[in-house]
mmCIF file of C-alpha atoms in Angstrom:
data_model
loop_
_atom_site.group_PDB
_atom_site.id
_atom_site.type_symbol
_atom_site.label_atom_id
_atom_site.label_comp_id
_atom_site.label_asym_id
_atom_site.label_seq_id
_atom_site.Cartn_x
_atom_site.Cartn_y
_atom_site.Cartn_z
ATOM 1 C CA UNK A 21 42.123 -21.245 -43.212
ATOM 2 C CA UNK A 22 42.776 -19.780 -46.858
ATOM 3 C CA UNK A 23 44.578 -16.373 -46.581
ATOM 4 C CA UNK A 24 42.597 -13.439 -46.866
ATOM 5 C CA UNK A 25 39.264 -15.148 -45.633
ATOM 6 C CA UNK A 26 37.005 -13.025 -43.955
ATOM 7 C CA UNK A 27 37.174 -14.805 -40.690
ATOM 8 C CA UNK A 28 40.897 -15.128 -40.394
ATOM 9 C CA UNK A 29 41.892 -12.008 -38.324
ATOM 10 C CA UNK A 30 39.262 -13.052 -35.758
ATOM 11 C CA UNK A 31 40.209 -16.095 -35.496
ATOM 12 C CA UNK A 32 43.815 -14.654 -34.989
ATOM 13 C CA UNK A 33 42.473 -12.082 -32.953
ATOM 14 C CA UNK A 34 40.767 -15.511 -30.943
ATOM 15 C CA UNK A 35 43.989 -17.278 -30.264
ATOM 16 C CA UNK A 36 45.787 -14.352 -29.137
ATOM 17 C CA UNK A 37 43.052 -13.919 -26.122
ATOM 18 C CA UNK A 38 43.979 -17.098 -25.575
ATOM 19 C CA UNK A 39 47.705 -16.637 -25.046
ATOM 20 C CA UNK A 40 47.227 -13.869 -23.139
ATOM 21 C CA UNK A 41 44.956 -16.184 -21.060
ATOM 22 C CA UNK A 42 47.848 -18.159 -20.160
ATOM 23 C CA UNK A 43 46.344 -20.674 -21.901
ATOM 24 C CA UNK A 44 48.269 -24.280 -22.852
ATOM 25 C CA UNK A 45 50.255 -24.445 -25.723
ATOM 26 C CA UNK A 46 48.547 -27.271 -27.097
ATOM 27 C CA UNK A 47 44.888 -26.106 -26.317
ATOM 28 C CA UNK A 48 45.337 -23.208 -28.566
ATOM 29 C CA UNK A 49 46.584 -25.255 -31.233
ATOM 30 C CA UNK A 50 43.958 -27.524 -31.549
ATOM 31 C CA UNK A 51 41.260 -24.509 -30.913
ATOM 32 C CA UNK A 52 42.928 -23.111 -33.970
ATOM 33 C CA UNK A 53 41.972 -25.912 -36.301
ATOM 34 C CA UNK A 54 38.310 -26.485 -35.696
ATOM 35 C CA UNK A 55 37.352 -23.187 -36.715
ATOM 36 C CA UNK A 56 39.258 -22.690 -39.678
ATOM 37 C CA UNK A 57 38.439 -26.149 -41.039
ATOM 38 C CA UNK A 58 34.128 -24.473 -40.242
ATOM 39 C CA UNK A 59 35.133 -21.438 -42.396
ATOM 40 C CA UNK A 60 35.683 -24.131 -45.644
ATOM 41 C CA UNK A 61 31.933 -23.902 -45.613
ATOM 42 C CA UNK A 62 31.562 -20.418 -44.736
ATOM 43 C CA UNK A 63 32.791 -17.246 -47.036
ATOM 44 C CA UNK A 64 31.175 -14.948 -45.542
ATOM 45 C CA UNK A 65 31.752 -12.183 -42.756
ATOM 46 C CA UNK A 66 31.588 -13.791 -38.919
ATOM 47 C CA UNK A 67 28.120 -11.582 -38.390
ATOM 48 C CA UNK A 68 26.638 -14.052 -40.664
ATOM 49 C CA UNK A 69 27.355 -17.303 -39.410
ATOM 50 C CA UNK A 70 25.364 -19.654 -39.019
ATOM 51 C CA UNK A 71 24.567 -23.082 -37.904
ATOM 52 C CA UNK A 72 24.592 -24.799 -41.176
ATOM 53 C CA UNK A 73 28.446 -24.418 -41.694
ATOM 54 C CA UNK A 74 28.954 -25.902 -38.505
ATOM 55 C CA UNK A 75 26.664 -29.424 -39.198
ATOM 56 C CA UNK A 76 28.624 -29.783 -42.376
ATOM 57 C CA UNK A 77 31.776 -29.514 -40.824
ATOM 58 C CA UNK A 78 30.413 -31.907 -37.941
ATOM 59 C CA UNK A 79 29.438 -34.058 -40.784
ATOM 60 C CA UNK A 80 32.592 -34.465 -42.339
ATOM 61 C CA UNK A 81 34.207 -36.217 -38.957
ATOM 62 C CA UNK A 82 31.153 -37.756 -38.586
ATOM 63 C CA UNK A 83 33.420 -40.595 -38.906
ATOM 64 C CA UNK A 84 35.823 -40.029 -36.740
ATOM 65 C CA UNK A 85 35.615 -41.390 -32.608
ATOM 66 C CA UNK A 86 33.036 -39.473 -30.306
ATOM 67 C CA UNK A 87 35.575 -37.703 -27.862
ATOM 68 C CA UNK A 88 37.491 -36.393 -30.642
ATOM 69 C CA UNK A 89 34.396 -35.050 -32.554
ATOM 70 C CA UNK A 90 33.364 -34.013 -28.882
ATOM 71 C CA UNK A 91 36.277 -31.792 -28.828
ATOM 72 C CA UNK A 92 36.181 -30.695 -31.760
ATOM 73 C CA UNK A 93 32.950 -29.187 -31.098
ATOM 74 C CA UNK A 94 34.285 -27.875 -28.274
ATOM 75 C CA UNK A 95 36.647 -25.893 -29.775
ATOM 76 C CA UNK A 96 34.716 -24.228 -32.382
ATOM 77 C CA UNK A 97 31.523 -23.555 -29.296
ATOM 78 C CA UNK A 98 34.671 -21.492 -27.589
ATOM 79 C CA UNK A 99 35.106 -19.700 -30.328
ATOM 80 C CA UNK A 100 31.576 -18.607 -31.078
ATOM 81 C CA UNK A 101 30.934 -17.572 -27.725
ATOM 82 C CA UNK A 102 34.171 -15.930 -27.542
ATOM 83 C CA UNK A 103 32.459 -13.683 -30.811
ATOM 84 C CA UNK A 104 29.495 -12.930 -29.188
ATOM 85 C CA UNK A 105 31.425 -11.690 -26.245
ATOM 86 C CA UNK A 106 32.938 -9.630 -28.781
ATOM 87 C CA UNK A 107 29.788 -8.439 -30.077
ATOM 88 C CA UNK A 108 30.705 -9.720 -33.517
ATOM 89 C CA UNK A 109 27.838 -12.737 -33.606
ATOM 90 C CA UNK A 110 24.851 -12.009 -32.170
ATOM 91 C CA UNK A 111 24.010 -15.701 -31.284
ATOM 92 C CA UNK A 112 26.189 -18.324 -31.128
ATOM 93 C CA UNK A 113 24.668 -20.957 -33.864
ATOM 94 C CA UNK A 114 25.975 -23.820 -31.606
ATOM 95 C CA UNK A 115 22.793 -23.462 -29.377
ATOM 96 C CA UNK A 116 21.288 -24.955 -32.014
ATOM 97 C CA UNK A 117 24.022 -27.808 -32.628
ATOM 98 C CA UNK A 118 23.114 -30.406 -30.083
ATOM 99 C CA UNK A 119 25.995 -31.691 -27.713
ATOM 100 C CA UNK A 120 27.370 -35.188 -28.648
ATOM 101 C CA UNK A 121 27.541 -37.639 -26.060
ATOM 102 C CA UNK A 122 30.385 -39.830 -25.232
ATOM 103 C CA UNK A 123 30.028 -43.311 -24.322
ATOM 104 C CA UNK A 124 31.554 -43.994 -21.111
ATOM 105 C CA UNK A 125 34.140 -46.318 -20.446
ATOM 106 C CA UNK A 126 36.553 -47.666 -18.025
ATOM 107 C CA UNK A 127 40.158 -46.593 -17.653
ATOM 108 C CA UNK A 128 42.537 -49.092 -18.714
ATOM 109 C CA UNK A 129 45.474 -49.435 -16.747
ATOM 110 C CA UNK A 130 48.508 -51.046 -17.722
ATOM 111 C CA UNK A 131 50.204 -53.896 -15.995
ATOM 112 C CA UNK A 132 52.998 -53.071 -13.306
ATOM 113 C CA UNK A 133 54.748 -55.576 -14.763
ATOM 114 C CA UNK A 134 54.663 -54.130 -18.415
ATOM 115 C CA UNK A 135 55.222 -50.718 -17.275
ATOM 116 C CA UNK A 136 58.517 -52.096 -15.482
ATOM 117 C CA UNK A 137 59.590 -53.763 -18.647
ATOM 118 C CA UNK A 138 58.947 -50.720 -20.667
ATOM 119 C CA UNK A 139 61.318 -48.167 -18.427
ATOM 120 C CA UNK A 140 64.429 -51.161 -18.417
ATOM 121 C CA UNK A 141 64.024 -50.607 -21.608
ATOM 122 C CA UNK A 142 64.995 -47.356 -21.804
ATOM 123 C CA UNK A 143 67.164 -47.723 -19.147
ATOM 124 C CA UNK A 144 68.130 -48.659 -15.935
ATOM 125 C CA UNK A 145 67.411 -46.628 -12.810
ATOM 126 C CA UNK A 146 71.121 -46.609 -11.698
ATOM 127 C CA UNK A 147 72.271 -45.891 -15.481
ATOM 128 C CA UNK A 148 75.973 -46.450 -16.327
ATOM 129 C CA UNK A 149 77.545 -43.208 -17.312
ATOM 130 C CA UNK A 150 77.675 -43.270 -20.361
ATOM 131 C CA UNK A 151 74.032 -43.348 -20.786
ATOM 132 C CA UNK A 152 73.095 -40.361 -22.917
ATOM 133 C CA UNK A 153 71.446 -37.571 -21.219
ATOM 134 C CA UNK A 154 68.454 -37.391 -23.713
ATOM 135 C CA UNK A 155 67.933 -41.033 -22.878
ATOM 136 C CA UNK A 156 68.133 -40.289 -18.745
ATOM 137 C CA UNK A 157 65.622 -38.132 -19.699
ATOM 138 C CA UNK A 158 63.456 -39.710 -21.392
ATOM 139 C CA UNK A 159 63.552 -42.481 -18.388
ATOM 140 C CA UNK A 160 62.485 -39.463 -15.527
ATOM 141 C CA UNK A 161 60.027 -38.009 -17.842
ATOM 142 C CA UNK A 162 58.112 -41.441 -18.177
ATOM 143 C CA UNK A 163 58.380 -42.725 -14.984
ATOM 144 C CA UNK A 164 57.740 -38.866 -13.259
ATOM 145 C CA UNK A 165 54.279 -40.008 -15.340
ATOM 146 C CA UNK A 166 54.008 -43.260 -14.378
ATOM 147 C CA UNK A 167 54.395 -42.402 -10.221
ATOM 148 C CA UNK A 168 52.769 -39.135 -10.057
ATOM 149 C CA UNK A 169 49.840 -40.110 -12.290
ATOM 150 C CA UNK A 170 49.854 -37.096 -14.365
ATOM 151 C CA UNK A 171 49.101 -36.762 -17.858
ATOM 152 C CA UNK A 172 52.485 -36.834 -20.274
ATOM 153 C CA UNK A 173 51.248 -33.034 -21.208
ATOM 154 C CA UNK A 174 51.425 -32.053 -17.561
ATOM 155 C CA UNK A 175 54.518 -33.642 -17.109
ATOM 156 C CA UNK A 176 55.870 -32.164 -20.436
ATOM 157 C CA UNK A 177 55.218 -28.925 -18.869
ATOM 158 C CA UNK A 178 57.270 -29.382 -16.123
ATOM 159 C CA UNK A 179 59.792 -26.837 -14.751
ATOM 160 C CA UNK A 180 62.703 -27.249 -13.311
ATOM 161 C CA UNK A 181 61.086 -24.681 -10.396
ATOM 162 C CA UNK A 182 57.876 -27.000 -9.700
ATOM 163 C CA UNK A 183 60.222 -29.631 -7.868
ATOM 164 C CA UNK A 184 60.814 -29.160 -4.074
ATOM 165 C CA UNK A 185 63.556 -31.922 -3.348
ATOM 166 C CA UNK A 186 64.099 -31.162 0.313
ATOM 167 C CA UNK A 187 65.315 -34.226 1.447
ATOM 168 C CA UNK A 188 62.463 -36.417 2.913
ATOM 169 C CA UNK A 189 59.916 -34.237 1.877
ATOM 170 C CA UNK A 190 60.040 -34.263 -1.717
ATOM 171 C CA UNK A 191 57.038 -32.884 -3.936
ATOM 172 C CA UNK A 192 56.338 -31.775 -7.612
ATOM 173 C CA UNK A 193 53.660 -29.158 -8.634
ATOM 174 C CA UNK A 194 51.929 -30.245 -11.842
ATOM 175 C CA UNK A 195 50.281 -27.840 -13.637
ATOM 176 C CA UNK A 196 46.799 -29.476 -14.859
ATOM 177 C CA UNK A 197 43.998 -28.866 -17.141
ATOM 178 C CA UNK A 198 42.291 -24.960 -16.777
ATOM 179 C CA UNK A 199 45.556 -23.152 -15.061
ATOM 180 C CA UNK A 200 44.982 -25.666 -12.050
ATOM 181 C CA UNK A 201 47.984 -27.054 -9.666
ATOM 182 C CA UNK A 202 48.678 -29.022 -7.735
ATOM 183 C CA UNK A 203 51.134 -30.336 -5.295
ATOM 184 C CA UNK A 204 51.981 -34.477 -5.801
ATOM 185 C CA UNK A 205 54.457 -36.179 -3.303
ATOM 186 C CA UNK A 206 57.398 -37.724 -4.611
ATOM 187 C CA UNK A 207 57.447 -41.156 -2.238
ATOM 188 C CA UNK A 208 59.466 -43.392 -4.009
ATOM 189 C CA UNK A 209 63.395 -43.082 -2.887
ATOM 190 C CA UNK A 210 64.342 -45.237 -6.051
ATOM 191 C CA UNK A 211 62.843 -42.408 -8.662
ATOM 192 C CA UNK A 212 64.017 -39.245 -6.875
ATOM 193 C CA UNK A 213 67.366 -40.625 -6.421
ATOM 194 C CA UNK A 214 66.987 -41.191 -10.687
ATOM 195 C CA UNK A 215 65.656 -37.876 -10.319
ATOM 196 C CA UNK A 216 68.560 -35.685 -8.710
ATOM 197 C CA UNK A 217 71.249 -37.822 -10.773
ATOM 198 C CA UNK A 218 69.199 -36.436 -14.440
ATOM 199 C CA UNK A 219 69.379 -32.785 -12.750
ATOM 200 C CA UNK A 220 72.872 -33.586 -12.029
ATOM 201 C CA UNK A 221 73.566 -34.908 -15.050
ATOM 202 C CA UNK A 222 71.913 -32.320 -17.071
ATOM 203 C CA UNK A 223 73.147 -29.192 -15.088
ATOM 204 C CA UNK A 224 69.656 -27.972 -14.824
ATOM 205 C CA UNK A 225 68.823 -25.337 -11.944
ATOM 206 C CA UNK A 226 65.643 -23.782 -13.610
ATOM 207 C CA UNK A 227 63.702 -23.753 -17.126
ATOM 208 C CA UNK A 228 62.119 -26.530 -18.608
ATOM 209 C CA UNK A 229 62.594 -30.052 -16.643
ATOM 210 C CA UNK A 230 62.454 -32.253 -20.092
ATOM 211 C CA UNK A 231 63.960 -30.588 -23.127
ATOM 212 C CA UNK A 232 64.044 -30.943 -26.159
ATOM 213 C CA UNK A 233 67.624 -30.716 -27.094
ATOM 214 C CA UNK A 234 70.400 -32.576 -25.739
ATOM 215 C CA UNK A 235 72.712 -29.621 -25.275
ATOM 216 C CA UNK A 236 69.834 -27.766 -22.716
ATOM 217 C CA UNK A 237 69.353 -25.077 -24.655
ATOM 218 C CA UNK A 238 65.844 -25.855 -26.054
ATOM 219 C CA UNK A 239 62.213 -25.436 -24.804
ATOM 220 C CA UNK A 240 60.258 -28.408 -23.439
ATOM 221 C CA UNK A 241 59.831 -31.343 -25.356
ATOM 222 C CA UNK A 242 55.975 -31.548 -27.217
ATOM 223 C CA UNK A 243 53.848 -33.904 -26.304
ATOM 224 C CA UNK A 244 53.870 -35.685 -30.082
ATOM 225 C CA UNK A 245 57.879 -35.815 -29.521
ATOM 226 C CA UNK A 246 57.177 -37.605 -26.066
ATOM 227 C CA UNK A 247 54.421 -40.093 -27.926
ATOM 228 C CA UNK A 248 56.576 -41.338 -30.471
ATOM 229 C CA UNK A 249 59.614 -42.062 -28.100
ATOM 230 C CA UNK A 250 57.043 -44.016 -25.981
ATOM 231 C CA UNK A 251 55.887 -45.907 -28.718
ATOM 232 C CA UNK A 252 59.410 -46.874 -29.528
ATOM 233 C CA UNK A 253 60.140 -48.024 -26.320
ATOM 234 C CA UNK A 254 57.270 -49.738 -26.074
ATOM 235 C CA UNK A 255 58.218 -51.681 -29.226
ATOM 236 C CA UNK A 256 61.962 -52.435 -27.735
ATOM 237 C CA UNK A 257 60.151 -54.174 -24.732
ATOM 238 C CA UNK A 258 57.673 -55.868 -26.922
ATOM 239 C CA UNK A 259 54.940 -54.066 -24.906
ATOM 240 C CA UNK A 260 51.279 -52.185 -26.222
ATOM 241 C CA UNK A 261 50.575 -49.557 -23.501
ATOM 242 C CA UNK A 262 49.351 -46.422 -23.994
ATOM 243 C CA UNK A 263 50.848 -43.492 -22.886
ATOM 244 C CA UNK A 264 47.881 -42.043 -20.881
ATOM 245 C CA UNK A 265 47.646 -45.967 -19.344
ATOM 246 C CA UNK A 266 50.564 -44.762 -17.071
ATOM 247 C CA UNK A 267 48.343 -42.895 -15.606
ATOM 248 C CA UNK A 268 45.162 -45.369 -15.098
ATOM 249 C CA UNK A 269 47.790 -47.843 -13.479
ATOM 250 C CA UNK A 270 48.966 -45.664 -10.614
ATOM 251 C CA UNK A 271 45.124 -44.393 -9.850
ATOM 252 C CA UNK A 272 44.492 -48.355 -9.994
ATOM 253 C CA UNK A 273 47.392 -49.612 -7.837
ATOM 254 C CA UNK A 274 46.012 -46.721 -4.963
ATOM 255 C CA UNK A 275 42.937 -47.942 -5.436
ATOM 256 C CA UNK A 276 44.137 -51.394 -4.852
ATOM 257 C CA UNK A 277 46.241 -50.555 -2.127
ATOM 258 C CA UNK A 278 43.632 -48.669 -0.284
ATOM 259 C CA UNK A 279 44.031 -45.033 -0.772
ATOM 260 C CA UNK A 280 41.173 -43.069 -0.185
ATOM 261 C CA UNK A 281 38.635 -41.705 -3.454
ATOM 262 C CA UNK A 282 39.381 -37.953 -2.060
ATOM 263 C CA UNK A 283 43.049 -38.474 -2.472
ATOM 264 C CA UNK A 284 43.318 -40.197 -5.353
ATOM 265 C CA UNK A 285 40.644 -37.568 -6.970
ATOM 266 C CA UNK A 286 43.588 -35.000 -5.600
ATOM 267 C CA UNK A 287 46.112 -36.915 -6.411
ATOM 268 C CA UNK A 288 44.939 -36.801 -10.169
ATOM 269 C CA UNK A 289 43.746 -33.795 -10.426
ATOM 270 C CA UNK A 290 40.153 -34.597 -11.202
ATOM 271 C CA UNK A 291 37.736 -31.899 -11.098
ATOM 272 C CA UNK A 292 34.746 -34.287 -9.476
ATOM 273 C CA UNK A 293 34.912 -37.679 -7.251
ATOM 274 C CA UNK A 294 32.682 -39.443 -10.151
ATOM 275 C CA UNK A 295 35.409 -39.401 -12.151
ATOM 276 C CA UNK A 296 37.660 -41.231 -10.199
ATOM 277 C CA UNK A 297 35.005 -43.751 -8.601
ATOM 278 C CA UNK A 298 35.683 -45.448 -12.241
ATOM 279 C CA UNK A 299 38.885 -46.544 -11.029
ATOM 280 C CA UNK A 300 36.789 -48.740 -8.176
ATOM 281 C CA UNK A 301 34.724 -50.261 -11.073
ATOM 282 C CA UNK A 302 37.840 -52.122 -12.240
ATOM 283 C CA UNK A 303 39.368 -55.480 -10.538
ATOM 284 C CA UNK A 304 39.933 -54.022 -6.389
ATOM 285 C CA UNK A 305 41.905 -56.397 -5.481
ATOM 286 C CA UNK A 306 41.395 -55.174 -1.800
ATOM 287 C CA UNK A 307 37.979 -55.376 -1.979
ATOM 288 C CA UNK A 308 38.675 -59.330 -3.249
ATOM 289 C CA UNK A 309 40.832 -60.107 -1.041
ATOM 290 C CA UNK A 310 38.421 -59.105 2.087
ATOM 291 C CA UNK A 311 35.210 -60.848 0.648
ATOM 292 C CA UNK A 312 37.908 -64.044 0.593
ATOM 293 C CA UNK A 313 38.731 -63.451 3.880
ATOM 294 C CA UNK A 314 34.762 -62.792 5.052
ATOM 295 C CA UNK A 315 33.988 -66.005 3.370
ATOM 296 C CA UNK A 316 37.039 -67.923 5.041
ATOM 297 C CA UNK A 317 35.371 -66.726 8.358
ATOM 298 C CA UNK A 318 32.034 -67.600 7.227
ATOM 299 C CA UNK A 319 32.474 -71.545 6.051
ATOM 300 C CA UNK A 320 33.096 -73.035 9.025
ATOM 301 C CA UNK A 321 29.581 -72.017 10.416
ATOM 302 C CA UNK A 322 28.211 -72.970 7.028
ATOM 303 C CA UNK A 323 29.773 -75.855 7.320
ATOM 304 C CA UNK A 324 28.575 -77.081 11.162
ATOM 305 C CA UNK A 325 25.375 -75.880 9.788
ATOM 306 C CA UNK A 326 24.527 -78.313 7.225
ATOM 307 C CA UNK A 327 26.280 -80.793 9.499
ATOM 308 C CA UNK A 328 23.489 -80.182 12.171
ATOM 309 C CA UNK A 329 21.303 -80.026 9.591
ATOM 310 C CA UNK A 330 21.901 -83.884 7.877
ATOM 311 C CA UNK A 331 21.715 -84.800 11.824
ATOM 312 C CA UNK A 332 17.825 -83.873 12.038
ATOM 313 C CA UNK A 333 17.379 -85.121 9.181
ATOM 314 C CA UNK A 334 18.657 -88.697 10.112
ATOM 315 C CA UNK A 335 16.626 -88.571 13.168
ATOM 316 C CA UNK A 336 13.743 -87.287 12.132
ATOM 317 C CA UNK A 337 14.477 -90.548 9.303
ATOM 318 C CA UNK A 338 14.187 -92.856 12.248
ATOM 319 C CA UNK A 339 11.445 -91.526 13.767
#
């Protein structure tokens, strides 16, 4: 947003509410964008704004994928209503922007065997010393993804505080989308061992879990830092995977390995079960392995069947 422009204080005045909110760091960055990139179409005061700005600026993404143009619509709906909370709009013109819909599709999990190659390539989970810390660091902040099937923001976030490593009884707290939390259990011995030698190694007894310095002294790392270290990895092992497929592949390996919806859905941190049921639309290789087994069970009868079958028919041949 130009300097000066007649919406810019609110919109400063916006973001602030949403700091105060405790808010994420990245939420109020993108909600900052939307509705500056509106106000190219608007020079007037806030009081008069209007719907039309908004379908031009809707227009210009019109291009772009529907989740993003989702959110961005989002951001600059939060926004509007946040003004007429204010009393500074009288309306928010979004009522008359219609919602736009996003197709749904299926999580795509990546393959165990990928993922594996992926984190050797970083390193290996009993790393020699002379491993750099920023590396050992980069392997725990990956794989703390990969088996707690949070989202690399959430595990971004981490502090050094949201671990409980009481021995046999380890859990993590990640902080999720909306100020929620909640508690994940840390059941593989092989990572928290990988875990407690990085806090070791580090010298970390509180603050943020994955820096962004090597030295210790800086904040967490950003999410873009964390993507493009992935994506060079990922490169390394010869490997296309997603970041966010870390966390489709542990939903889909509980799935597979029977875990229940309701813990999975916890597990994940999803709001509503429907949301996780789309992890049972994908390949269940329990459910596959059962309907083999039912069908094992089932031929033999089939099978004496049609044999008693051709039998009456033979006789009833000679007949």
């Amino acid at each position: 947003m130009l300097p000066g422009h007649p919406l810019a204080r609110h919109l400063d005045d916006f973001l602030t509410d949403l700091a105060n909110a405790n808010k994420p760091r990245n939420m109020i960055r993108a909600y900052g964008g939307e509705p500056s990139q509106v106000a190219a179409h608007h020079d007037g005061e806030i009081a008069g704004l209007t719907a039309a700005p908004v379908r031009a600026f809707l227009g210009e993404i019109a291009g772009q994928a529907p989740s993003t143009r989702k959110r961005k619509r989002a951001a600059v709906a939060s926004f509007c209503k946040w003004a007429v909370r204010h009393e500074l709009l009288d309306a928010s013109p979004m009522d008359r922007i219609d919602t736009i819909e996003v197709p749904r599709t299926l999580p795509r999990p990546a393959d165990a065997s990928d993922v594996a190659a992926v984190l050797a390539a970083i390193c290996s989970r009993r790393p020699r010393k002379d491993v750099p810390v920023d590396v050992l660091r980069d392997r725990v902040l990956f794989e703390t993804a990969y088996v707690c099937g949070a989202r690399a923001s959430e595990v971004c976030g981490m502090y050094v505080e949201d671990l409980d490593l009481r021995p046999d009884d380890e859990h993590a707290r990640v902080h999720g989308k909306g100020g929620t939390v909640r508690t994940v259990l840390l059941d593989d011995r092989g990572y928290v061992a990988l875990l407690r030698l990085y806090l070791a190694r580090a010298g970390y007894t509180s603050g943020p879990l994955f820096r962004a310095s090597i030295n210790g002294r800086g904040g967490p790392l950003s999410y873009d830092a964390a993507h493009h270290r992935w994506k060079k990895y990922c490169a390394a092992a010869g490997a296309e995977i997603g970041i966010h497929q870390l966390r489709h592949a542990h939903a889909t390996e509980l799935i597979n390995s029977g875990v229940s919806i309701e813990v999975v859905r916890r597990r994940l941190g999803h709001d509503f079960a429907e949301t996780t049921q789309a992890y049972t639309l994908l390949a269940d290789k329990v459910a596959d392995a059962e309907i083999r087994a039912g069908r094992r069970r089932q031929r033999p009868v089939s099978e004496l069947t049609g044999l008693a079958l051709s039998r009456l028919d033979t006789i009833a041949c000679t007949w």
